[in-house]
Coordinates of C-alpha atoms and ligand atoms in Angstrom, one line a residue:
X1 CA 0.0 0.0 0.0
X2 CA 1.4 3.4 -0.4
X3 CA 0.4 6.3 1.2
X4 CA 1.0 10.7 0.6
X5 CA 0.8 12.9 3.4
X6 CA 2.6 15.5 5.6
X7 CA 5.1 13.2 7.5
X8 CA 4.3 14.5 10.9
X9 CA 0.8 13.1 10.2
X10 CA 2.2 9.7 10.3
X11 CA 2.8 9.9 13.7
X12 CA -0.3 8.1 15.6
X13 CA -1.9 7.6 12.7
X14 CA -5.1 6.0 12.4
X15 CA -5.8 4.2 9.1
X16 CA -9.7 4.3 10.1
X17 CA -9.7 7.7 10.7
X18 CA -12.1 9.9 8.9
X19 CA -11.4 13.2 6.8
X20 CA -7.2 12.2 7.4
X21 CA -5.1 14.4 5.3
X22 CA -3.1 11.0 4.7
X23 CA -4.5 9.9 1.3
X24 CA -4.1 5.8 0.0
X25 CA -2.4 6.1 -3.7
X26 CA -5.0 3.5 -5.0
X27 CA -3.5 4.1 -8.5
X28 CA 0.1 3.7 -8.8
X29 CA 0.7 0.3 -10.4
X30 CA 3.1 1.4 -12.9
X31 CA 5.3 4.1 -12.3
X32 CA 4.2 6.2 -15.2
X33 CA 0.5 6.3 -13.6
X34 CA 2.2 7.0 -10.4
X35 CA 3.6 10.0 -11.5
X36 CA 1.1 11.3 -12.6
X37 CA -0.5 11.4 -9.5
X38 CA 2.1 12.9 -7.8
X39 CA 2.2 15.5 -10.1
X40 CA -1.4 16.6 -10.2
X41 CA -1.2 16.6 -6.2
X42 CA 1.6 19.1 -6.4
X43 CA 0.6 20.7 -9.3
X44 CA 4.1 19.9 -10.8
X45 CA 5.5 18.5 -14.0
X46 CA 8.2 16.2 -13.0
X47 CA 9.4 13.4 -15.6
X48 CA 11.1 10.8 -15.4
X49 CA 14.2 12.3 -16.6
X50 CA 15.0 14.8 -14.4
X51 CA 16.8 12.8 -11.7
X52 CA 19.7 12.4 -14.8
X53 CA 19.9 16.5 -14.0
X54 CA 19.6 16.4 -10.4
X55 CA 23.0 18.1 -9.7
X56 CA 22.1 20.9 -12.4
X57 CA 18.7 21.2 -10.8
X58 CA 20.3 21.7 -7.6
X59 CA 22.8 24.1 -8.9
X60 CA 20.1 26.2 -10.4
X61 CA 19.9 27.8 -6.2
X62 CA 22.2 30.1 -7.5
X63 CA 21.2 30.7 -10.4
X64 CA 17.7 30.5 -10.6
X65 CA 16.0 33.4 -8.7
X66 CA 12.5 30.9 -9.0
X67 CA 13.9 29.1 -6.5
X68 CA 13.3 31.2 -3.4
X69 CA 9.6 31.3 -3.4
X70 CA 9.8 27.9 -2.4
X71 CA 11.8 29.0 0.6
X72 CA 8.8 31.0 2.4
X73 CA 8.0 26.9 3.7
X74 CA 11.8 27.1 5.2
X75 CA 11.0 30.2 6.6
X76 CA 7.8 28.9 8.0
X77 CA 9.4 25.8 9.3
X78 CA 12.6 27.7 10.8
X79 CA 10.1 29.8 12.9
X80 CA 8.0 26.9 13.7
X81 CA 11.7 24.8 14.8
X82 CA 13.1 27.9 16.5
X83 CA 10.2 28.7 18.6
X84 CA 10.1 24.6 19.4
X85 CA 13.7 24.6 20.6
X86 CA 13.1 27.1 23.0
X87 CA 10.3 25.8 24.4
X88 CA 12.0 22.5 24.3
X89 CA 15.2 23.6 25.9
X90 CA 13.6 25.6 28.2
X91 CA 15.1 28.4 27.5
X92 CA 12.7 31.6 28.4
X93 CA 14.6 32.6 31.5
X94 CA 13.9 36.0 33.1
X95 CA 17.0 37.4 31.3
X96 CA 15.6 35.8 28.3
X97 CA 12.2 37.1 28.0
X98 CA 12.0 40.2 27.0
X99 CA 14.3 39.6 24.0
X100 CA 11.7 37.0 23.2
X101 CA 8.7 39.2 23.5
X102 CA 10.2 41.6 21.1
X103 CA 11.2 39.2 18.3
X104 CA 7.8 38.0 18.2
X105 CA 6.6 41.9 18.3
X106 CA 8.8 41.8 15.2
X107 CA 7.4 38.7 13.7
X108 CA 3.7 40.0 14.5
X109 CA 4.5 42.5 12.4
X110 CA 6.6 41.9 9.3
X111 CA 7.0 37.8 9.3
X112 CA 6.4 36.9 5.3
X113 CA 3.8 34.5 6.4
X114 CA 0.4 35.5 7.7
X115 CA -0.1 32.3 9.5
X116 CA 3.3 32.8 11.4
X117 CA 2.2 36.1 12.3
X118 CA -1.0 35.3 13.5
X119 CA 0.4 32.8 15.4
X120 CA 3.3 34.8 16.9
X121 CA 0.1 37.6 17.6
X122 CA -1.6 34.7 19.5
X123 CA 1.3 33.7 21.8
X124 CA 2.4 37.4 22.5
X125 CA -2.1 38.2 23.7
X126 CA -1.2 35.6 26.0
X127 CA 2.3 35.5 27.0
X128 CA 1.7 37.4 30.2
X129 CA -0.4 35.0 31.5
X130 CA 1.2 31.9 30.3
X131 CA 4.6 33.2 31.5
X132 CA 4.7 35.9 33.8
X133 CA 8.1 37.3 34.7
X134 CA 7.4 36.4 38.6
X135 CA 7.6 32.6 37.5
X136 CA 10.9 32.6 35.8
X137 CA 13.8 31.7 37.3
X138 CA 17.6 33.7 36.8
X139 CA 19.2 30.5 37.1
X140 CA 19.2 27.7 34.6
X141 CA 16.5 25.5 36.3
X142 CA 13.7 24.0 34.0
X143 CA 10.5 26.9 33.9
X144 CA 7.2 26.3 33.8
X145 CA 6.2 28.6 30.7
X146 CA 7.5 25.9 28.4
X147 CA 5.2 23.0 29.3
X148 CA 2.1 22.1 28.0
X149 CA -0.9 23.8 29.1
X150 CA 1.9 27.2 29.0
X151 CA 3.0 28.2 25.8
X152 CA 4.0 24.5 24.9
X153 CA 0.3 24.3 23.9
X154 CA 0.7 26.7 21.0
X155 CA 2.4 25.7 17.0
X156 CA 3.7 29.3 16.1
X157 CA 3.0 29.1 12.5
X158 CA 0.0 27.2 12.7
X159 CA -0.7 23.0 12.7
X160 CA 0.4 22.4 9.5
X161 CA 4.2 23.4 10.4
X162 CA 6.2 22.4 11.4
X163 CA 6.1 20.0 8.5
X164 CA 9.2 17.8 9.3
X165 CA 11.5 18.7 6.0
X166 CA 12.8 21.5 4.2
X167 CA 12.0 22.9 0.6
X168 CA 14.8 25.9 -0.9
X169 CA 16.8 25.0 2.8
X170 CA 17.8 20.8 1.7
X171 CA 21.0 19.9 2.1
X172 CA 22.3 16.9 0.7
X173 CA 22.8 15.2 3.2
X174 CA 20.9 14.9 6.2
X175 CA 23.1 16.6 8.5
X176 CA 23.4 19.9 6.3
X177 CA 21.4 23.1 5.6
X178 CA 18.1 22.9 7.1
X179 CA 17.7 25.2 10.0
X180 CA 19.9 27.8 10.2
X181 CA 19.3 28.2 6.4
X182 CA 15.9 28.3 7.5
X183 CA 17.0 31.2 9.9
X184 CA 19.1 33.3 7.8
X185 CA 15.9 33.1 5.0
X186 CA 13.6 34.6 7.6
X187 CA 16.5 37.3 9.6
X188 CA 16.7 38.5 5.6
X189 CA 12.9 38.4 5.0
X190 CA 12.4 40.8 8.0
X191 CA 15.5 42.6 7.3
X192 CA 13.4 44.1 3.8
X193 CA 10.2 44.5 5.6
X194 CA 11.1 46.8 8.6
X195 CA 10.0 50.6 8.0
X196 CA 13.4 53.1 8.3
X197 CA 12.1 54.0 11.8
X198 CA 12.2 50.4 13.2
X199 CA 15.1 49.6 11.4
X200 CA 17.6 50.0 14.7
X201 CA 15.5 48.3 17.2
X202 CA 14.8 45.5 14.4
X203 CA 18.7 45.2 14.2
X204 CA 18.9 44.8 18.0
X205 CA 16.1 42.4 17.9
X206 CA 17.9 40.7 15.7
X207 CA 21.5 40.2 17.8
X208 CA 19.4 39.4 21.0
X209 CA 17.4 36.7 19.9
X210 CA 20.2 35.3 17.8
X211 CA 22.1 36.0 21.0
X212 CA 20.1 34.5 23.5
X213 CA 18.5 31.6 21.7
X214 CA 20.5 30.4 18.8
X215 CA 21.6 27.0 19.6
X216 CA 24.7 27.2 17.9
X217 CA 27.3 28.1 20.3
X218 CA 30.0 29.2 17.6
X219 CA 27.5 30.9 15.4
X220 CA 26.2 33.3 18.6
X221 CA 29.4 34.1 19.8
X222 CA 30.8 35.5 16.1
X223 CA 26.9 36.5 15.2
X224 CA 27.2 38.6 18.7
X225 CA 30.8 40.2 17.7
X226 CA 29.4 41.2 14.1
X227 CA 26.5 43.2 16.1
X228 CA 28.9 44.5 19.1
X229 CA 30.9 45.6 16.6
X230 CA 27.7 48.4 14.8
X231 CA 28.7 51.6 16.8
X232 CA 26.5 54.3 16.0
X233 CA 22.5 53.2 15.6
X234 CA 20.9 52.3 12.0
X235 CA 18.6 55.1 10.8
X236 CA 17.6 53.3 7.7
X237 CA 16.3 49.9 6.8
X238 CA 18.4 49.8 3.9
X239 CA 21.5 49.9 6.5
X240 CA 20.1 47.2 8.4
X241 CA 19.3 44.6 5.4
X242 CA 22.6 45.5 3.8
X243 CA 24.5 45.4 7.5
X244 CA 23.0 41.5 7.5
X245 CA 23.5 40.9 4.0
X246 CA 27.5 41.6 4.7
X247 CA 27.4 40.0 8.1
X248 CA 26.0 37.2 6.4
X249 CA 29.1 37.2 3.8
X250 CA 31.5 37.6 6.2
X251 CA 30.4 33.5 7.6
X252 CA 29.9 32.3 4.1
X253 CA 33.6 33.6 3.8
X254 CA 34.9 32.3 6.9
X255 CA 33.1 28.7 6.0
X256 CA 34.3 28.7 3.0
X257 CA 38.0 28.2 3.9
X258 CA 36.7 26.1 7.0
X259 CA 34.6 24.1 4.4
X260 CA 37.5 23.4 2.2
X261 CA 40.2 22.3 4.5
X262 CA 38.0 19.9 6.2
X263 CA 35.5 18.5 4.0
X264 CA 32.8 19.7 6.1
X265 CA 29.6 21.8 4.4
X266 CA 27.2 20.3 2.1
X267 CA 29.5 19.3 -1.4
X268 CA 25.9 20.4 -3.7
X269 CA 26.2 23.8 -2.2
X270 CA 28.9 25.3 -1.9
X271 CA 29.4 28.9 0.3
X272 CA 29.9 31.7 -1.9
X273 CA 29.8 35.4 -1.9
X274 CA 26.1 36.0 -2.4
X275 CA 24.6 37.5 -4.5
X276 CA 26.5 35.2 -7.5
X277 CA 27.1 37.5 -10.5
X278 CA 24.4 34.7 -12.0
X279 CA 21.6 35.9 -9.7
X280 CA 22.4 39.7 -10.1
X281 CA 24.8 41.3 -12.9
X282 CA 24.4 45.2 -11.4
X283 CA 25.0 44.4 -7.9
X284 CA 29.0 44.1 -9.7
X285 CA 30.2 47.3 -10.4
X286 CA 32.5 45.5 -12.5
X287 CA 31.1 42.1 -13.8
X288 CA 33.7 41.2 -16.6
X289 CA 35.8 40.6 -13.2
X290 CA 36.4 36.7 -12.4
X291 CA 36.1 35.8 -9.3
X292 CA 40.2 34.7 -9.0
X293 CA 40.7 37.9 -9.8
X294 CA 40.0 39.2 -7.2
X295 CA 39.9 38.8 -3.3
X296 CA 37.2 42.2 -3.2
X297 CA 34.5 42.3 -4.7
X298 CA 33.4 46.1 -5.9
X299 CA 29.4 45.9 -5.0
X300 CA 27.1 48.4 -6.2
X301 CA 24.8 48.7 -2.5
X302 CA 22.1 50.5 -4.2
X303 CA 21.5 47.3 -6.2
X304 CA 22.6 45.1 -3.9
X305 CA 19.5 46.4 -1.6
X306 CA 16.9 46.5 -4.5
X307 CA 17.5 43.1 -5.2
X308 CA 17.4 41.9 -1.3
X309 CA 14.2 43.7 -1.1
X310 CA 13.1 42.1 -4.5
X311 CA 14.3 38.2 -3.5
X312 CA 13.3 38.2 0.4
X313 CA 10.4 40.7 -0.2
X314 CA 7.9 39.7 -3.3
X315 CA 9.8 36.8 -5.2
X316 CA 9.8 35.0 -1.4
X317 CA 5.8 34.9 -1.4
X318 CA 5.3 35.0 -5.4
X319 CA 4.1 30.9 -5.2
X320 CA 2.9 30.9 -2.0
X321 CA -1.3 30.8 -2.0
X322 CA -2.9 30.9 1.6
X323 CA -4.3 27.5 0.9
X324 CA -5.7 27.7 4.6
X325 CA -7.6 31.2 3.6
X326 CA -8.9 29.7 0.7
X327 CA -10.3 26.6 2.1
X328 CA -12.0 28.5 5.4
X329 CA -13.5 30.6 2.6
X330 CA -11.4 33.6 3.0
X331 CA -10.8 35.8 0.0
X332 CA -8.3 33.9 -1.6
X333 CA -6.1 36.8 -1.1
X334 CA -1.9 35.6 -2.0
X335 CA 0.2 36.3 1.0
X336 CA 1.8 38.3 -1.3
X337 CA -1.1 40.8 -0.7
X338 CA -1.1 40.0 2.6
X339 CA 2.1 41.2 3.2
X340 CA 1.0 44.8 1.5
X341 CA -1.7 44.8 4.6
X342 CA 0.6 43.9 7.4
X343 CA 2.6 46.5 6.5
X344 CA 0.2 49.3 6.5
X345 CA -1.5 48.2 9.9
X346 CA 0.4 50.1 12.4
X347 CA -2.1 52.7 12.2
X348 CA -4.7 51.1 15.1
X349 CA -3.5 50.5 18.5
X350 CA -6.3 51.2 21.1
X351 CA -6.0 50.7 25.1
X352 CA -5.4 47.4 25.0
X353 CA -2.2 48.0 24.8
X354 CA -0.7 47.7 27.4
X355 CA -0.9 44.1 28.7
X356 CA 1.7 43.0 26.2
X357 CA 4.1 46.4 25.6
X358 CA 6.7 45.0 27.9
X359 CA 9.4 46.4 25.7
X360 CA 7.6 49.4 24.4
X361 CA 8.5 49.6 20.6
X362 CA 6.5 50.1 16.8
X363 CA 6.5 46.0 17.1
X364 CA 4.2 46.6 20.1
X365 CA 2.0 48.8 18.6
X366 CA 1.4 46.1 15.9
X367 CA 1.1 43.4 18.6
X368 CA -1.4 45.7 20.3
X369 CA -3.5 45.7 17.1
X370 CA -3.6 42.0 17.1
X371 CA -5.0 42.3 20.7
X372 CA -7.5 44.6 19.8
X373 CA -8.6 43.0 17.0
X374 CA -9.1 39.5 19.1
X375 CA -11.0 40.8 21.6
X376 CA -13.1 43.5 19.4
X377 CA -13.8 41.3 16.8
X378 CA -14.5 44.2 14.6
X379 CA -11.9 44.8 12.5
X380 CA -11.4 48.2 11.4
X381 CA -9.7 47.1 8.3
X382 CA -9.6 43.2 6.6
X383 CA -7.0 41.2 7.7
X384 CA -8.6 38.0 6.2
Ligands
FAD401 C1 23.0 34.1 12.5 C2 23.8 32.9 12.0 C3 25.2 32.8 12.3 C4 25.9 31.7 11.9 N1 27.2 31.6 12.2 C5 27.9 30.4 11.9 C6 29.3 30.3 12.3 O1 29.8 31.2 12.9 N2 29.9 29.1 12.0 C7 29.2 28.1 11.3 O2 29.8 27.0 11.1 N3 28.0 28.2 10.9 C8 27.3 29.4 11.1 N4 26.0 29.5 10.8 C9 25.4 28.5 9.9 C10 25.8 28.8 8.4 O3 25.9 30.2 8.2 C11 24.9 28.2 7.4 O4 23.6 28.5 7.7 C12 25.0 26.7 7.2 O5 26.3 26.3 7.0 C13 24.1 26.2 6.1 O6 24.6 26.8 4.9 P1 23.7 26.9 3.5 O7 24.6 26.4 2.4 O8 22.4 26.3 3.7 O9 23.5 28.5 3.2 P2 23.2 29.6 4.3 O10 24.5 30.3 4.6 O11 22.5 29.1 5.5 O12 22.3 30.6 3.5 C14 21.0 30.3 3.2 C15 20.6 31.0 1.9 O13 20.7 32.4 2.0 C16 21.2 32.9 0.8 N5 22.4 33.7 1.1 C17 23.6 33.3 1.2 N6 24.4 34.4 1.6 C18 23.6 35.4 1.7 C19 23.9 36.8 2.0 N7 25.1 37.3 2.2 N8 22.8 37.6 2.0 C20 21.6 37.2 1.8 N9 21.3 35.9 1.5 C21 22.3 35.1 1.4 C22 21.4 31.8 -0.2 O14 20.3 31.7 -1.0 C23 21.5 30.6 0.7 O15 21.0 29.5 0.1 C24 25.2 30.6 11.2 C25 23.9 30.7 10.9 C26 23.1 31.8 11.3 C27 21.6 31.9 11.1

């Protein structure tokens, strides 16, 4: 028998269950018919020679800027694992907290995915209650906010995610990519979305959470250096999306050598200095260059940022259909267009305010619009 589903379905999976989203493949005697079933249930048109171009296929990451829009599922499953790991690890502590609170301020307000930031607007209505400071202890003893029944009870992105594998983010290997490809997707796809004014408290955001609940020891400690290292405060958001852009070169460029001497990194994808002249000609002030040439590369910012803000703003949620919206019989609306509301929605806070403005901030105001909306139920402008 052969089955299709979301692999975390599988788990306690009931073969008499009704309406399961795990569906028998009654068809797939031969492997042409089979095929053709998985295509028309991903809406794709794979043949059977494409595995002969696999590594091409692969390659096509740099080249191909199509590729991102599968990544907003990365970006949705690196919120959906981040958020996990901290609850798993336990590692809301009361030195922790508020730089928790205001990531998901942030993520309320510009994550690419409407379901993440509803999601991160649920938690944050009732983080107070679920985790009030009082409870928390300095020390590294296990906390209470993580169980279930606390915020342990709540999937961040939704009960779809997280899915169990990765889409733009797949290594490989098994033990590559994933995550903290994942991560950096979604640190760059909030990096274009801030407004100028947010633009330093976004960056600081940023360092914190990475700072306080990154997982990778290495990766904090020279993510933490890159941020100590910003002495006067962004005033644009341009700075801060092309402050990460470089901060992100500088570890590609570090792994690379790393990489080479010891065989580690994923041999399909190799680090480079991003953007590839492939993926964006003007962001080279001089692209008849080779890369040997040279050990600098002459980058023209002002393209550089237009095509950040083109890759991690529209081309991330070009694909991606609220399939959720649709089916509850929303409008149908692309998250694409979703994104245009979020980021015109500061205009609203009302009293409510206050509950959840631990670390007062524009993210709060937007978090504070959630709120309202919840418990208002009158919308004064459609979200859905
Ligand atoms: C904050 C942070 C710090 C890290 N620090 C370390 C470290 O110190 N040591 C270590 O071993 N690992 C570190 N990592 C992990 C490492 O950077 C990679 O994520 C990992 O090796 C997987 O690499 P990847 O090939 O999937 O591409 P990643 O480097 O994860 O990049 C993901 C995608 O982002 C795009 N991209 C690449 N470069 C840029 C750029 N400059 N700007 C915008 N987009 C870009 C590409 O499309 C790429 O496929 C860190 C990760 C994070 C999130």
């Amino acid at each position: 028998m052969l089955l299709w589903g979301p692999p975390k379905k599988f788990v306690g999976w009931d073969p008499k269950q009704e309406n399961s989203e795990i569906l028998t493949i009654e068809r797939g005697r031969t492997a042409d018919i089979l095929l053709g079933w998985i295509n028309k249930q991903l809406g794709s048109s794979y043949g059977f020679n494409d595995g002969k171009y696999e590594n091409e296929h692969l390659q096509q990451n740099f080249s191909d800027p199509g590729q991102i829009a599968k990544a907003i599922y990365d970006v949705e499953e690196a919120t959906s694992t981040a958020f996990g790991i901290i609850l798993y690890q336990r590692m809301i502590k009361s030195g922790t907290r508020a730089s928790l609170i205001k990531f998901l301020q942030l993520l309320v307000a510009h994550h690419p995915s409407k379901r993440c930031r509803k999601g991160s607007a649920d938690i944050l209505v009732d983080f107070d209650n679920l985790c009030p400071s009082e409870i928390l202890p300095a020390n590294n003893e296990a906390d209470s906010c993580s169980k279930k029944g606390a915020l342990g009870n709540y999937q961040i992105c939704g009960e779809e995610v997280p899915r169990g594998y990765w889409m733009y983010c797949r290594g490989s290997k098994n033990d590559t990519r994933g995550f903290s490809c994942g991560l950096w997707v979604l640190l760059h796809s909030l990096s274009v979305r801030v407004e100028d004014g947010e633009s330093d408290l976004a960056f600081r955001t940023t360092c914190d959470f990475i700072y306080n609940f990154f997982v990778c020891e290495e990766c904090r400690q020279h993510f933490h250096g890159m941020c100590s290292s910003v002495s006067s405060p962004f005033k644009k958001a341009r700075d801060f999306a092309l402050w990460l852009w470089s901060a992100h070169n500088q570890v590609n460029e570090r792994l690379m050598k790393d990489e080479e001497s010891l065989g580690t990194g994923d041999p399909e994808f190799p680090k480079v200095t991003w953007p590839p002249k492939q993926l964006c000609p003007s962001c080279y002030l001089n692209p008849g260059k080779t890369s040997n040439e040279n050990s600098k590369i002459d980058w023209n910012k002002n393209e550089v940022f237009k095509f950040l803000v083109s890759y991690y703003g529209k081309e991330l949620v070009n694909l991606y259909k609220d399939k959720e919206l649709q089916a509850g019989g929303g409008t149908g609306k692309t998250v694409n267009e979703e994104l245009v509301a979020s980021t015109n929605a500061v205009v609203v806070p009302l009293g409510a305010a206050l509950a959840i403005a631990v670390a007062s901030c524009a993210f709060g105001a937007l978090a504070c619009f959630w709120r309202s909306q919840q418990k208002n139920r009158k919308p004064r402008r459609s979200w859905n």
